[in-house]
CSV table of C-alpha atoms in Angstrom, one decimal:
chain,number,residue,atom,x,y,z
B,1,MET,CA,-15.0,-40.0,-32.8
B,2,SER,CA,-16.7,-42.7,-31.0
B,3,ALA,CA,-19.5,-41.9,-28.2
B,4,TRP,CA,-17.7,-39.4,-25.8
B,5,LEU,CA,-21.4,-38.1,-24.4
B,6,THR,CA,-24.2,-40.3,-22.9
B,7,VAL,CA,-27.1,-39.1,-22.2
B,8,VAL,CA,-29.1,-40.4,-19.6
B,9,GLY,CA,-33.0,-40.3,-18.7
B,10,ILE,CA,-33.8,-40.3,-15.1
B,11,GLY,CA,-37.4,-40.6,-13.3
B,12,ASP,CA,-38.6,-39.3,-9.6
B,13,ASP,CA,-37.0,-42.7,-8.7
B,14,GLY,CA,-33.7,-41.7,-9.3
B,15,PHE,CA,-30.6,-44.0,-9.3
B,16,ALA,CA,-32.1,-47.0,-8.5
B,17,GLY,CA,-34.7,-47.3,-11.3
B,18,LEU,CA,-31.9,-46.5,-13.7
B,19,GLY,CA,-30.9,-50.2,-15.9
B,20,ARG,CA,-27.6,-51.7,-15.8
B,21,PRO,CA,-25.7,-49.2,-19.0
B,22,ALA,CA,-26.9,-45.8,-17.1
B,23,ARG,CA,-25.3,-47.2,-14.1
B,24,ARG,CA,-21.9,-48.4,-15.9
B,25,ALA,CA,-22.4,-45.3,-17.8
B,26,LEU,CA,-22.5,-43.4,-14.7
B,27,LEU,CA,-20.0,-44.9,-12.7
B,28,GLU,CA,-16.9,-44.4,-15.5
B,29,ALA,CA,-17.9,-40.9,-16.0
B,30,SER,CA,-15.4,-38.1,-15.2
B,31,VAL,CA,-17.5,-35.6,-14.7
B,32,ILE,CA,-21.6,-35.7,-14.8
B,33,TYR,CA,-24.1,-32.4,-16.1
B,34,GLY,CA,-27.5,-31.6,-14.7
B,35,GLY,CA,-29.7,-29.8,-13.1
B,36,GLU,CA,-29.6,-29.6,-9.0
B,37,ARG,CA,-32.7,-32.0,-8.4
B,38,HIS,CA,-31.4,-34.6,-10.7
B,39,LEU,CA,-27.9,-34.1,-9.5
B,40,SER,CA,-28.9,-34.7,-5.9
B,41,MET,CA,-30.3,-38.5,-7.0
B,42,LEU,CA,-26.9,-39.7,-7.4
B,43,PRO,CA,-25.2,-41.7,-4.7
B,44,ALA,CA,-22.1,-40.3,-2.9
B,45,ARG,CA,-19.8,-43.6,-4.4
B,46,LEU,CA,-19.8,-42.0,-7.8
B,47,ALA,CA,-16.5,-40.4,-8.3
B,48,ALA,CA,-17.2,-38.1,-11.1
B,49,ARG,CA,-17.4,-34.1,-10.8
B,50,ARG,CA,-20.9,-33.0,-10.8
B,51,ALA,CA,-21.7,-30.0,-12.8
B,52,GLU,CA,-24.9,-28.4,-12.9
B,53,TRP,CA,-26.5,-26.5,-15.8
B,54,PRO,CA,-25.1,-22.8,-16.1
B,55,ARG,CA,-27.8,-19.6,-15.6
B,56,PRO,CA,-28.8,-19.2,-18.2
B,57,PHE,CA,-28.7,-21.9,-20.0
B,58,ASP,CA,-25.4,-23.0,-21.7
B,59,LEU,CA,-23.8,-26.0,-23.5
B,60,ALA,CA,-20.4,-24.1,-24.1
B,61,PRO,CA,-18.9,-25.7,-20.9
B,62,LEU,CA,-20.4,-28.9,-21.6
B,63,LEU,CA,-19.2,-29.1,-25.1
B,64,ALA,CA,-15.5,-28.1,-23.9
B,65,GLU,CA,-15.5,-31.4,-22.6
B,66,ARG,CA,-15.4,-33.2,-25.6
B,67,GLY,CA,-13.7,-36.2,-26.2
B,68,GLY,CA,-14.0,-37.1,-22.0
B,69,SER,CA,-16.0,-39.6,-20.7
B,70,VAL,CA,-19.1,-37.6,-19.8
B,71,CYS,CA,-22.6,-37.8,-18.6
B,72,VAL,CA,-25.8,-36.0,-19.1
B,73,LEU,CA,-28.8,-36.3,-16.5
B,74,ALA,CA,-32.2,-35.8,-17.9
B,75,SER,CA,-35.9,-36.2,-17.1
B,76,GLY,CA,-37.2,-39.6,-18.7
B,77,ASP,CA,-36.6,-39.5,-22.1
B,78,PRO,CA,-34.4,-37.3,-23.3
B,79,MET,CA,-35.1,-37.0,-26.9
B,80,LEU,CA,-39.0,-35.3,-25.6
B,81,PHE,CA,-39.1,-32.0,-25.3
B,82,GLY,CA,-35.3,-32.7,-23.6
B,83,VAL,CA,-31.9,-31.8,-23.5
B,84,GLY,CA,-31.2,-34.9,-25.5
B,85,ALA,CA,-32.5,-33.1,-28.6
B,86,THR,CA,-30.8,-30.0,-28.0
B,87,LEU,CA,-27.6,-31.8,-28.0
B,88,ALA,CA,-28.6,-34.3,-31.1
B,89,ARG,CA,-28.5,-31.0,-33.0
B,90,GLN,CA,-25.3,-29.8,-32.1
B,91,LEU,CA,-23.5,-33.4,-32.1
B,92,PRO,CA,-23.6,-35.8,-34.8
B,93,PRO,CA,-25.5,-39.0,-33.6
B,94,SER,CA,-21.7,-41.0,-33.5
B,95,GLU,CA,-20.8,-38.9,-30.7
B,96,LEU,CA,-24.2,-39.1,-28.6
B,97,ARG,CA,-25.5,-42.3,-26.8
B,98,VAL,CA,-28.7,-41.8,-25.4
B,99,LEU,CA,-30.3,-44.1,-22.8
B,100,PRO,CA,-34.1,-42.9,-22.3
B,101,ALA,CA,-35.8,-43.8,-19.0
B,102,PRO,CA,-40.2,-44.2,-19.3
B,103,SER,CA,-41.0,-40.5,-20.1
B,104,SER,CA,-43.9,-38.6,-17.6
B,105,LEU,CA,-46.2,-39.1,-20.7
B,106,SER,CA,-45.5,-42.9,-20.8
B,107,LEU,CA,-46.4,-43.0,-17.0
B,108,ALA,CA,-49.5,-40.8,-17.5
B,109,ALA,CA,-51.1,-42.4,-20.1
B,110,ALA,CA,-50.4,-46.1,-18.0
B,111,ARG,CA,-52.1,-44.4,-15.2
B,112,LEU,CA,-55.0,-43.0,-17.2
B,113,GLY,CA,-55.5,-46.2,-19.4
B,114,TRP,CA,-55.1,-43.9,-22.7
B,115,PRO,CA,-53.4,-45.2,-25.4
B,116,LEU,CA,-50.4,-42.6,-26.1
B,117,GLN,CA,-50.5,-42.4,-29.5
B,118,ASP,CA,-54.0,-41.0,-29.6
B,119,VAL,CA,-53.0,-37.9,-26.9
B,120,ALA,CA,-51.6,-34.8,-28.0
B,121,THR,CA,-48.9,-33.2,-26.2
B,122,VAL,CA,-48.6,-29.4,-25.4
B,123,SER,CA,-45.1,-28.1,-23.4
B,124,VAL,CA,-45.3,-24.8,-21.5
B,125,VAL,CA,-41.9,-25.1,-20.1
B,126,GLY,CA,-40.7,-21.8,-21.3
B,127,ARG,CA,-43.4,-21.4,-23.8
B,128,PRO,CA,-46.8,-19.4,-23.7
B,129,LEU,CA,-49.6,-20.9,-22.2
B,130,PRO,CA,-51.9,-19.6,-25.1
B,131,THR,CA,-50.1,-22.4,-27.1
B,132,LEU,CA,-52.7,-24.7,-25.2
B,133,ASN,CA,-55.7,-22.7,-27.4
B,134,ALA,CA,-54.5,-24.8,-30.9
B,135,TYR,CA,-55.4,-28.4,-29.4
B,136,LEU,CA,-59.0,-27.5,-27.6
B,137,HIS,CA,-61.6,-29.8,-29.5
B,138,ASP,CA,-64.4,-31.4,-27.9
B,139,ARG,CA,-63.2,-35.0,-26.5
B,140,ALA,CA,-60.0,-34.7,-27.3
B,141,ARG,CA,-57.4,-35.7,-24.7
B,142,VAL,CA,-53.8,-33.8,-24.1
B,143,PHE,CA,-50.8,-34.1,-21.7
B,144,VAL,CA,-49.6,-30.9,-20.8
B,145,LEU,CA,-45.9,-30.3,-19.4
B,146,SER,CA,-46.1,-27.7,-16.5
B,147,ALA,CA,-43.8,-25.0,-16.0
B,148,ASP,CA,-44.6,-25.3,-12.3
B,149,GLY,CA,-46.7,-25.8,-9.6
B,150,ARG,CA,-48.7,-22.7,-10.9
B,151,THR,CA,-49.7,-24.1,-14.5
B,152,PRO,CA,-52.5,-26.3,-13.3
B,153,ALA,CA,-54.5,-23.4,-11.9
B,154,ALA,CA,-54.0,-21.4,-15.3
B,155,LEU,CA,-54.7,-24.0,-17.3
B,156,ALA,CA,-57.9,-23.6,-15.3
B,157,ASP,CA,-58.8,-20.2,-16.1
B,158,LEU,CA,-57.8,-20.7,-19.3
B,159,LEU,CA,-60.5,-23.6,-20.1
B,160,SER,CA,-62.8,-21.6,-18.3
B,161,ALA,CA,-62.6,-18.5,-20.0
B,162,ARG,CA,-62.9,-20.2,-24.0
B,163,GLY,CA,-65.8,-22.5,-23.3
B,164,PHE,CA,-64.2,-25.6,-21.7
B,165,GLY,CA,-64.4,-25.4,-18.2
B,166,ALA,CA,-66.2,-29.0,-17.9
B,167,THR,CA,-63.0,-30.3,-18.7
B,168,ARG,CA,-62.0,-33.3,-16.6
B,169,MET,CA,-58.6,-32.1,-15.3
B,170,THR,CA,-55.8,-34.8,-13.8
B,171,VAL,CA,-52.8,-33.8,-12.1
B,172,PHE,CA,-49.6,-36.2,-11.5
B,173,GLU,CA,-47.0,-35.0,-9.6
B,174,HIS,CA,-43.8,-36.6,-9.1
B,175,LEU,CA,-44.8,-39.6,-11.4
B,176,GLY,CA,-42.8,-42.8,-10.7
B,177,GLY,CA,-41.4,-41.6,-7.0
B,178,ASP,CA,-42.5,-42.2,-4.1
B,179,ASP,CA,-44.6,-38.7,-3.7
B,180,GLU,CA,-46.4,-39.6,-6.7
B,181,ARG,CA,-49.9,-38.0,-6.4
B,182,ARG,CA,-52.8,-37.5,-8.4
B,183,ILE,CA,-55.1,-34.4,-7.9
B,184,ASP,CA,-58.8,-34.8,-10.3
B,185,GLY,CA,-61.2,-31.8,-11.1
B,186,ARG,CA,-63.4,-29.9,-13.4
B,187,ALA,CA,-61.5,-26.9,-14.9
B,188,ASP,CA,-64.6,-24.6,-13.8
B,189,GLN,CA,-64.4,-26.3,-10.4
B,190,TRP,CA,-60.3,-26.2,-10.0
B,191,SER,CA,-59.3,-25.4,-6.4
B,192,PRO,CA,-55.8,-23.5,-6.5
B,193,GLY,CA,-54.5,-25.4,-4.0
B,194,ASP,CA,-50.8,-26.2,-3.6
B,195,VAL,CA,-49.5,-28.3,-6.5
B,196,ALA,CA,-45.4,-29.9,-6.4
B,197,ALA,CA,-43.6,-27.7,-9.5
B,198,LEU,CA,-42.7,-31.3,-11.1
B,199,ASN,CA,-46.2,-32.0,-12.4
B,200,LEU,CA,-48.2,-33.4,-15.7
B,201,VAL,CA,-51.6,-32.2,-16.2
B,202,ALA,CA,-53.6,-34.7,-18.5
B,203,LEU,CA,-57.1,-33.2,-20.0
B,204,GLU,CA,-60.3,-34.4,-21.4
B,205,CYS,CA,-61.6,-31.4,-23.0
B,206,ARG,CA,-65.3,-30.9,-22.7
B,207,ALA,CA,-66.8,-27.7,-24.7
B,208,THR,CA,-69.9,-26.1,-22.5
B,209,GLU,CA,-72.6,-24.3,-25.3
B,210,GLY,CA,-71.2,-21.4,-26.6
B,211,ALA,CA,-67.1,-22.5,-26.8
B,212,PRO,CA,-65.6,-21.6,-30.0
B,213,ARG,CA,-65.8,-24.7,-32.7
B,214,LEU,CA,-62.3,-24.2,-34.6
B,215,PRO,CA,-61.8,-26.7,-37.4
B,216,LEU,CA,-58.9,-28.1,-38.7
B,217,THR,CA,-59.0,-27.1,-41.8
B,218,CYS,CA,-58.2,-23.7,-43.6
B,219,GLY,CA,-60.8,-21.2,-43.6
B,220,LEU,CA,-61.6,-20.1,-39.6
B,221,PRO,CA,-64.7,-18.3,-39.5
B,222,ASP,CA,-64.6,-14.7,-40.1
B,223,ASP,CA,-65.5,-14.0,-36.1
B,224,ALA,CA,-62.6,-16.1,-35.3
B,225,PHE,CA,-60.6,-13.2,-35.4
B,226,ARG,CA,-60.7,-9.7,-34.0
B,227,HIS,CA,-60.9,-7.1,-36.5
B,228,ASP,CA,-61.5,-3.7,-38.2
B,229,GLY,CA,-62.5,-5.1,-41.8
B,230,GLN,CA,-59.0,-5.2,-42.7
B,231,LEU,CA,-59.2,-9.4,-43.0
B,232,THR,CA,-59.3,-12.0,-45.9
B,233,LYS,CA,-62.5,-13.4,-45.5
B,234,ARG,CA,-63.1,-16.8,-45.0
B,235,ASP,CA,-63.6,-18.6,-48.2
B,236,VAL,CA,-61.2,-16.5,-50.3
B,237,ARG,CA,-58.9,-17.0,-47.6
B,238,ALA,CA,-59.1,-20.7,-47.5
B,239,ILE,CA,-58.8,-20.5,-51.5
B,240,THR,CA,-55.1,-18.3,-50.7
B,241,LEU,CA,-53.9,-20.8,-48.7
B,242,ALA,CA,-54.7,-23.6,-50.5
B,243,ARG,CA,-52.3,-22.1,-53.2
B,244,LEU,CA,-49.3,-21.0,-50.4
B,245,ALA,CA,-49.4,-24.7,-49.6
B,246,PRO,CA,-48.5,-24.9,-45.9
B,247,THR,CA,-45.8,-28.0,-45.5
B,248,PRO,CA,-44.2,-28.9,-41.9
B,249,GLY,CA,-41.1,-26.6,-41.1
B,250,GLU,CA,-41.6,-23.9,-43.9
B,251,LEU,CA,-41.7,-19.9,-42.9
B,252,LEU,CA,-44.4,-17.6,-44.2
B,253,TRP,CA,-44.3,-14.1,-44.7
B,254,ASP,CA,-47.5,-12.6,-44.3
B,255,VAL,CA,-47.2,-8.6,-45.5
B,256,GLY,CA,-49.9,-6.3,-44.9
B,257,ALA,CA,-50.6,-9.0,-42.5
B,258,GLY,CA,-54.0,-7.1,-41.2
B,259,SER,CA,-55.0,-9.1,-38.4
B,260,GLY,CA,-53.0,-11.8,-39.2
B,261,SER,CA,-55.4,-14.2,-40.3
B,262,ILE,CA,-53.0,-15.8,-43.0
B,263,GLY,CA,-50.5,-15.7,-41.0
B,264,ILE,CA,-52.2,-17.9,-37.8
B,265,GLU,CA,-53.8,-20.3,-40.1
B,266,TRP,CA,-50.3,-21.3,-41.7
B,267,MET,CA,-48.9,-21.7,-38.6
B,268,ARG,CA,-51.8,-23.8,-37.5
B,269,ALA,CA,-52.0,-26.1,-40.1
B,270,HIS,CA,-48.6,-27.6,-38.8
B,271,PRO,CA,-46.9,-27.4,-35.3
B,272,THR,CA,-43.5,-26.9,-36.8
B,273,CYS,CA,-45.1,-24.3,-39.7
B,274,ARG,CA,-43.6,-20.7,-38.9
B,275,ALA,CA,-45.0,-17.2,-40.0
B,276,ILE,CA,-43.9,-13.4,-39.5
B,277,ALA,CA,-46.8,-11.1,-39.8
B,278,ILE,CA,-45.8,-7.6,-41.3
B,279,GLU,CA,-48.1,-4.7,-40.4
B,280,GLY,CA,-47.5,-1.3,-40.2
B,281,HIS,CA,-50.8,0.0,-38.3
B,282,ALA,CA,-50.5,0.4,-34.6
B,283,GLU,CA,-54.6,-0.9,-33.8
B,284,ARG,CA,-54.1,-3.9,-36.1
B,285,GLN,CA,-50.7,-5.4,-34.7
B,286,ARG,CA,-53.2,-5.3,-31.4
B,287,PHE,CA,-55.3,-7.3,-33.2
B,288,ILE,CA,-52.8,-9.7,-34.6
B,289,GLU,CA,-51.1,-10.0,-30.4
B,290,HIS,CA,-54.8,-10.9,-29.7
B,291,ASN,CA,-55.4,-13.6,-32.2
B,292,ARG,CA,-52.4,-15.0,-32.6
B,293,ASP,CA,-53.1,-16.1,-28.4
B,294,ALA,CA,-56.6,-16.8,-29.0
B,295,LEU,CA,-56.2,-19.1,-31.9
B,296,GLY,CA,-53.5,-20.7,-30.2
B,297,VAL,CA,-50.1,-19.6,-32.5
B,298,PRO,CA,-48.3,-17.3,-29.5
B,299,GLY,CA,-45.2,-17.7,-31.6
B,300,LEU,CA,-46.3,-15.7,-34.7
B,301,GLN,CA,-43.9,-13.2,-35.1
B,302,LEU,CA,-45.0,-9.3,-35.5
B,303,VAL,CA,-42.8,-6.9,-37.0
B,304,ALA,CA,-44.6,-3.7,-36.5
B,305,ALA,CA,-43.5,-1.7,-39.5
B,306,ARG,CA,-44.4,-1.4,-43.2
B,307,ALA,CA,-42.5,-2.9,-46.5
B,308,PRO,CA,-40.7,-2.7,-47.9
B,309,GLN,CA,-38.6,-1.4,-45.6
B,310,ALA,CA,-39.5,-3.9,-42.8
B,311,LEU,CA,-38.6,-6.8,-44.8
B,312,GLU,CA,-34.6,-5.8,-44.6
B,313,GLY,CA,-33.1,-8.6,-42.3
B,314,LEU,CA,-35.5,-11.6,-42.2
B,315,ALA,CA,-35.0,-15.0,-42.4
B,316,ALA,CA,-35.6,-16.0,-46.0
B,317,PRO,CA,-39.1,-17.1,-46.4
B,318,HIS,CA,-40.6,-20.4,-48.1
B,319,ALA,CA,-44.0,-18.6,-49.1
B,320,VAL,CA,-45.0,-14.7,-49.1
B,321,PHE,CA,-48.8,-13.6,-49.0
B,322,ILE,CA,-49.1,-10.3,-49.8
B,323,GLY,CA,-52.3,-9.2,-48.6
B,324,GLY,CA,-51.9,-5.4,-49.1
B,325,GLY,CA,-49.5,-3.1,-50.1
B,326,VAL,CA,-48.9,-4.7,-54.1
B,327,THR,CA,-49.0,-1.3,-55.8
B,328,VAL,CA,-46.5,0.3,-52.9
B,329,PRO,CA,-43.3,0.3,-54.9
B,330,GLY,CA,-40.8,-2.2,-54.1
B,331,VAL,CA,-43.0,-4.6,-52.2
B,332,LEU,CA,-43.4,-7.0,-54.8
B,333,GLU,CA,-39.3,-7.1,-56.1
B,334,ALA,CA,-38.4,-7.6,-52.2
B,335,CYS,CA,-40.8,-10.0,-51.8
B,336,TRP,CA,-39.6,-12.2,-54.5
B,337,ASP,CA,-36.1,-11.3,-54.5
B,338,ASN,CA,-36.1,-12.8,-50.8
B,339,LEU,CA,-38.2,-15.5,-51.5
B,340,ARG,CA,-36.2,-19.1,-51.5
B,341,ASP,CA,-36.3,-21.1,-54.7
B,342,GLY,CA,-39.0,-23.3,-54.8
B,343,GLY,CA,-40.9,-20.8,-52.8
B,344,ARG,CA,-44.2,-19.4,-53.7
B,345,LEU,CA,-45.4,-16.0,-54.0
B,346,VAL,CA,-49.4,-15.3,-53.8
B,347,ALA,CA,-50.9,-11.9,-53.9
B,348,ASN,CA,-54.5,-10.6,-53.6
B,349,ALA,CA,-55.9,-7.2,-55.0
B,350,VAL,CA,-59.3,-5.5,-55.2
B,351,THR,CA,-58.4,-2.4,-56.7
B,352,LEU,CA,-58.2,-1.7,-60.3
B,353,GLN,CA,-54.5,-0.4,-59.4
B,354,GLY,CA,-53.6,-3.4,-57.4
B,355,GLU,CA,-55.1,-5.9,-60.1
B,356,ALA,CA,-53.4,-3.6,-63.0
B,357,ALA,CA,-49.9,-4.0,-61.0
B,358,LEU,CA,-50.3,-8.0,-60.4
B,359,ALA,CA,-51.0,-8.5,-64.2
B,360,ALA,CA,-48.3,-6.7,-64.8
B,361,TRP,CA,-45.5,-8.5,-62.6
B,362,ARG,CA,-47.1,-11.3,-64.6
B,363,ASP,CA,-46.1,-10.3,-68.1
B,364,LYS,CA,-42.8,-10.3,-66.4
B,365,HIS,CA,-42.2,-13.2,-64.2
B,366,GLY,CA,-44.7,-15.8,-65.2
B,367,GLY,CA,-47.3,-17.3,-62.8
B,368,THR,CA,-51.3,-17.4,-63.2
B,369,LEU,CA,-53.9,-14.6,-62.4
B,370,THR,CA,-57.3,-16.3,-60.9
B,371,ARG,CA,-60.5,-14.0,-60.3
B,372,ILE,CA,-62.4,-14.9,-57.7
B,373,ALA,CA,-65.8,-13.7,-57.2
B,374,LEU,CA,-68.4,-14.5,-54.5
B,375,ALA,CA,-72.1,-13.9,-53.7
B,376,ASP,CA,-74.1,-14.7,-50.8
B,377,ALA,CA,-78.0,-14.4,-50.5
B,378,GLN,CA,-79.2,-11.7,-48.7
B,379,PRO,CA,-82.7,-10.4,-48.1
B,380,LEU,CA,-84.7,-8.3,-50.9
B,381,GLY,CA,-87.9,-7.3,-49.1
B,382,GLY,CA,-90.2,-10.1,-48.6
B,383,PHE,CA,-87.4,-12.4,-51.0
B,384,ASP,CA,-83.9,-13.2,-51.1
B,385,THR,CA,-81.3,-12.1,-53.8
B,386,TRP,CA,-77.5,-12.4,-54.3
B,387,ARG,CA,-75.3,-9.7,-52.8
B,388,GLN,CA,-71.8,-9.8,-54.9
B,389,ALA,CA,-68.8,-9.1,-52.8
B,390,LEU,CA,-66.0,-7.4,-54.3
B,391,PRO,CA,-64.4,-10.0,-56.5
B,392,ILE,CA,-60.5,-10.6,-55.8
B,393,THR,CA,-57.4,-11.0,-58.2
B,394,LEU,CA,-55.5,-13.7,-56.9
B,395,TYR,CA,-51.9,-13.8,-58.2
B,396,ASP,CA,-49.2,-17.1,-57.8
B,397,ALA,CA,-46.2,-18.5,-58.9
B,398,VAL,CA,-43.5,-20.4,-57.5
B,399,LYS,CA,-39.8,-19.3,-57.7
B,400,ARG,CA,-37.5,-21.5,-60.2
B,401,CYS,CA,-33.6,-20.7,-60.7
B,402,ALA,CA,-33.0,-18.5,-64.1
B,403,ALA,CA,-33.1,-21.6,-66.3
B,404,ASN,CA,-36.2,-23.2,-65.0
B,405,GLY,CA,-38.2,-19.9,-65.1
B,406,VAL,CA,-41.3,-19.7,-63.0
B,407,HIS,CA,-44.6,-21.6,-62.4
B,408,SER,CA,-47.5,-21.7,-60.6
B,409,VAL,CA,-48.7,-23.6,-57.7
B,410,ALA,CA,-51.5,-25.4,-60.2
B,411,ASP,CA,-48.4,-26.4,-62.1
B,412,ASN,CA,-46.6,-27.8,-60.0
B,413,LEU,CA,-49.7,-30.0,-58.7
B,414,ASN,CA,-50.3,-31.2,-62.2
B,415,ALA,CA,-46.7,-31.6,-62.4
B,416,ALA,CA,-47.0,-34.0,-59.6
B,417,SER,CA,-49.7,-35.8,-60.2
B,418,SER,CA,-48.4,-36.8,-63.5
B,419,ALA,CA,-45.0,-38.1,-62.2
């Protein structure tokens, strides 16, 4: 089937700012879908029927027009956090034509003289505001796509609370239109005046003294997490995450999540990484809820129940970490059975019983065991001595179909390096 649907990107300059192909598509369309604001930009001479998106948003009426001559209006570049990307997941490329206009990001970068490839982008349209926390680094530049006119003030409050009150904020209203306006100020001096609902916020992040420094590498400081001691400590966490080996788009089960540190750092590895934290302890569930927001991954899913029962019905993971519960009957089995082929299972134990369970599991299913023994220099009288932490037994394996057997993560890496 040839393209029956054309997605037209339209700026705040309306129909007058469209190119010839976009105008022709709208003139020839039998129906045009869009929001109220976009549809109001069209001239009366267009013969097409106007159809507002249903509320709640639903593509079904549009897809029912399949085979006709249909247009969709979208802001700027429809493939950038827009309906074009949503439609591309529903239709083959042969049925869809996209005619983008300059995005608000492109216009803002042009106004500020910022190389667009060097600027991070965060959308808080339908997404929690704490998503921004993952992008707060001294001297970072960030574009924030606002949900409404209240977003700039909320961002200023968040930045000030996180130790980034010196951040320079620039709000652009109605970029590219006749009503375009620019507002500049510091986050800690922001005046919550009226701001148009259609706005974009540019941030030049500046950390003040005492602001948390959160590196991009795995192994965040232990005090970055709120916890009651049930925390995979920093060095062990870094080793564990290296064995879990997160890659874009993958899903992790963090079983016996405690403070949620493993799942949180997994999601911080890439914006498309997903994680489910399974934790039955009520107070620790509150820790997870706090930590996921504070560290910029509010999308971490929390299952407030205990494994193995809590694992029923969850999406199949690409990796599983068992931080607590390896001795609970059925936990290892449920995790292994649900793990995708090629997925990684990593489990830590500190007790003899936990170590014995992992050793027995390795005897049956393969994989590797690693002993992690760490010591810190601490005072002893007028001198210093080494204080040994409890040793950790780490198990890791990669699940393969029965014909190929089971391998450790290290085996996979060695095979890749010798290929």
